[in-house]
Every structure is written in C-alpha cells, then in structure tokens.
Amino acid sequence: MGEYHRKGFGLKDTVKPLLEAAYASRVVDLLRAKGRQLTRGNLTVRLAREFGFCVGVERAVDIAYQTRQRFPDKRIFITNEIIHNASVNKRLLDMGFVFLSGSYSQGETCDDIQSGDVVILPAFGAPVKEIEVLRARNCILVDTSCGAVVNVWRSVEKYARDQFTSVIHGKYNHEETIATSSRARRYLVVRDIAEAEYVCAYILGKGQREDFRAHFAKAVSPGFDPDKDLERIGIANQTTMLSTESMEIAARIRSAFVRKYGEEETQRRVRMQETICRSTQDRQDAVIEMMQPPPDAMIVIGGYNSSNTTHLAEISQRHCPSYHIDEAACMISRGQIRHLPMGAEQEAIHEHWWPDKTPLTIGLTAGASTPNNKIGETVLRLFELAGTDVTDLVAEAEALGQP
Ligand code: SF4
C-alpha cells in the first residue's frame, strides 16, 4: 500500500498567489466592500450574503495545487472532476492533471496507474471499491474528500453496522451519493418528494414489489428487497440537496413508519441524521433573504452538474425570473440568455430575459464550486448589457488591491 495524505503538504503559502491569480476577483472584493450592492446608471446588482467557493471546495482546490508543487515531476491523476466547475477542471487539465472519469477524461483508467503515481480523490470523495483498487496499485493517494461528506459516511457506516438500510435523499448518479452509498450495507436513493411518497405508499402496503424494483432499479443496492430492506432504515442525504426537501422527505417516511408500526416501534426502526452541509444551508438561506423583496431577475452562476447551484436557482425562481448560467458569456445580449432551465438536462436559449424596467435590480449568487473570477465577470457583463462603461468600475476595483 502506498502513501496516503489528507492534509496537504504544508505549501499553503506557496500556492496562495497561484490560487489568487487564477480565481480571485477585485470586482467581487469591491462588491463586498460596498455592502454587496453596486449601482451604475439604472442598474443595481445585489450579491447574496453567502456565495461561491465553500470551505470544502477551497480546501480541495488548494490541496490539488499543493500536490502539483510537491510532486512536480510525477504523473498526477484525479478520479473525477475535482469540483463541479468547468473552468477549475480545465485549468487542472492544463496543469497536466489526468482525469480518470467524467467530462475531462481522455481515456486513462485505473489500469494506467503505476506504483509511485499520485492520485487525488475529489471533494465528493470516491467509492470504497475504487479506493481499494487504488491502494492496491501502490500509488500516492491524496484525499481531498470534504469533512462534511465524511460525516455523512460515518452515519451511513453506523447504519450498516447496526443492520439498518440507508435511505439517502440525493441523486443516485451524483459522485457524492455514489461514494456515500458504497459505504452502506443496503441502500435506497430517493430523489425528491414524489419518490419519497412512492416509498411511503410501499411501506403502507400499497405497491407491487416488482414495480418498486423497476422504479428504483438504478437507485438501490444489488439484490434490494423492499419487503425486507425497508423494515429498519437510517435516513441521510447528499450534502447539497434542498434542505427543506430533505427534512420533508425524512418526516414523510418517518410518518409512514408511525402509521404502520406505531410511535414506540418507529423509534427502534427509524434513525435520522440531518446531513445537509453548513455551506449549502448558508447559501440557500442567503437566497431566501435576498427575496425580501425579490430582485427583478436573478442570475445563479455554477456548473450545470452542480447540485447545490441547481437548488439555489430552484429557490429563487419561486420569487422572480431566475437563470442558472455557467459563465458570463451565457448572457448573449439583452434579448438572449443561455441557461439551464429548471429540471432540464440541457442548456436552452431564453428570449427577452432582460427585465423591461427602470430602475432595475438584478440579484446574483453562485454555487459552492464557482470561483470569484467567474462571479466578477458576470457582474461586469451585467453592467455592459445595461449600457454602462465599466472602465471606472474596473479601475475602482483594481484600486482596492493597491497599497
Ligand atoms: S458543498 Fe458542503 S459538502 Fe460539498 S464540498 Fe462544500 S462544504 Fe463540502
């Protein structure tokens, strides 16, 4: 078995300037300095109280950069995207990192790893079996799994030890949920309230076993038998889900148990662990705060495969027209915006999105894997579309950094 590192290499100060050059934004610093609100001409841009890089993502990217510094001559692999942000992953690709799966993979697999190679586990973690394979290859493992994700694993592992099935609110094909479910003895992944209701109905005797198995074919452990495996359950969730939905799902499933077994027996059969991470919760709370009153439109920036970003857009679109974009260039003109519509899998173009209003307020937030430079570019693009010359704004922002 090769080396295992989980804490970086003491090179934080060395990589700090590199990270700043790659991901910082003076425009975002200026917005912060101005109370997260900037007005130029008829447009006001309001930024959420909590936005962008979370502590887990910051740590993962920081450790990846430290790894490059520590092993300048070694091949460095990453098992999957380090975080869900295209610009960050592309930059790592440019720095010579090799992706073993996901959109940035160029065909290399675990079979290509040789003794002495370096392999990074991303912020979402990795499945148990994959880690075993890597350990057997005698490589240097650098584990950037976020502590909040590791906490979920602890709950799920405890459920497994006690012979409880893990019911996980999440997306069965999301890297974090794949890693989490790999630590369960038996598991069922429930995506939303509609699926939770399906499970509740089954618990209460309203459903066919084979229909259940077909419905959750991709979302259960091998050999899952809903008649046996839903007798004692522990509830957990992917850390980046909508927290209100996670709570509702847990409450509905528990209530189905109470109806079937009574309260006292339910206490022996159902365990619950709220595992939404603090950063996800803070970003969701900040969007809710921004909606009092709501802006005229809301821009949510983040990768289209970023679960937490999707949920920020879901919250804001209940209050105002909201657009989930992954970069400033998505705002093609005042007439057209490219964005990921709610519930869609593909980007689409929306016409006439710019609110016809004067004065105009546009709200802005960003998912936990969005670097500040992407947010700053979006702010400038909004002012450009409003017809403002941003030269002064850029100069003011740059002046912030001057001694
Ligand atoms: S969103 Fe939460 S769980 Fe995910 S990396 Fe950030 S802090 Fe960790």
mmCIF file with all atom_site columns, C-alpha atoms and ligand atoms in Angstrom, residues 54-57 123 146 148-149 176 239-240 277 279-280 308 368, ligand 1:
data_model
loop_
_atom_site.group_PDB
_atom_site.id
_atom_site.type_symbol
_atom_site.label_atom_id
_atom_site.label_alt_id
_atom_site.label_comp_id
_atom_site.label_asym_id
_atom_site.label_entity_id
_atom_site.label_seq_id
_atom_site.pdbx_PDB_ins_code
_atom_site.Cartn_x
_atom_site.Cartn_y
_atom_site.Cartn_z
_atom_site.occupancy
_atom_site.B_iso_or_equiv
_atom_site.pdbx_formal_charge
_atom_site.auth_seq_id
_atom_site.auth_comp_id
_atom_site.auth_asym_id
_atom_site.auth_atom_id
_atom_site.pdbx_PDB_model_num
ATOM   1  C  CA  . CYS A 1 54  ? -17.288 26.808 0.131  1.00 0.00 ? 54  CYS A CA  1
ATOM   2  C  CA  . VAL A 1 55  ? -14.719 25.656 2.628  1.00 0.00 ? 55  VAL A CA  1
ATOM   3  C  CA  . GLY A 1 56  ? -14.677 22.102 1.208  1.00 0.00 ? 56  GLY A CA  1
ATOM   4  C  CA  . VAL A 1 57  ? -14.126 23.245 -2.367 1.00 0.00 ? 57  VAL A CA  1
ATOM   5  C  CA  . ALA A 1 123 ? -14.110 16.860 -2.749 1.00 0.00 ? 123 ALA A CA  1
ATOM   6  C  CA  . CYS A 1 146 ? -14.756 17.201 2.254  1.00 0.00 ? 146 CYS A CA  1
ATOM   7  C  CA  . ALA A 1 148 ? -18.961 17.325 5.658  1.00 0.00 ? 148 ALA A CA  1
ATOM   8  C  CA  . VAL A 1 149 ? -19.181 14.416 3.207  1.00 0.00 ? 149 VAL A CA  1
ATOM   9  C  CA  . GLU A 1 176 ? -21.039 12.135 -3.717 1.00 0.00 ? 176 GLU A CA  1
ATOM   10 C  CA  . THR A 1 239 ? -24.946 17.268 1.463  1.00 0.00 ? 239 THR A CA  1
ATOM   11 C  CA  . THR A 1 240 ? -26.029 19.617 -1.318 1.00 0.00 ? 240 THR A CA  1
ATOM   12 C  CA  . CYS A 1 277 ? -23.691 20.774 4.980  1.00 0.00 ? 277 CYS A CA  1
ATOM   13 C  CA  . SER A 1 279 ? -22.149 25.879 3.441  1.00 0.00 ? 279 SER A CA  1
ATOM   14 C  CA  . THR A 1 280 ? -25.079 24.594 1.380  1.00 0.00 ? 280 THR A CA  1
ATOM   15 C  CA  . ASN A 1 308 ? -26.138 22.911 -4.862 1.00 0.00 ? 308 ASN A CA  1
ATOM   16 C  CA  . ALA A 1 368 ? -20.249 26.380 -3.859 1.00 0.00 ? 368 ALA A CA  1
HETATM 17 S  S1  . SF4 B 2 .   ? -20.821 21.959 -0.558 1.00 0.00 ? 1   SF4 B S1  1
HETATM 18 FE FE1 . SF4 B 2 .   ? -20.575 21.251 1.563  1.00 0.00 ? 1   SF4 B FE1 1
HETATM 19 S  S2  . SF4 B 2 .   ? -20.118 19.079 1.398  1.00 0.00 ? 1   SF4 B S2  1
HETATM 20 FE FE2 . SF4 B 2 .   ? -19.780 19.965 -0.631 1.00 0.00 ? 1   SF4 B FE2 1
HETATM 21 S  S3  . SF4 B 2 .   ? -17.597 20.495 -0.634 1.00 0.00 ? 1   SF4 B S3  1
HETATM 22 FE FE3 . SF4 B 2 .   ? -18.698 22.304 0.040  1.00 0.00 ? 1   SF4 B FE3 1
HETATM 23 S  S4  . SF4 B 2 .   ? -18.649 22.194 2.296  1.00 0.00 ? 1   SF4 B S4  1
HETATM 24 FE FE4 . SF4 B 2 .   ? -18.170 20.158 1.492  1.00 0.00 ? 1   SF4 B FE4 1
#
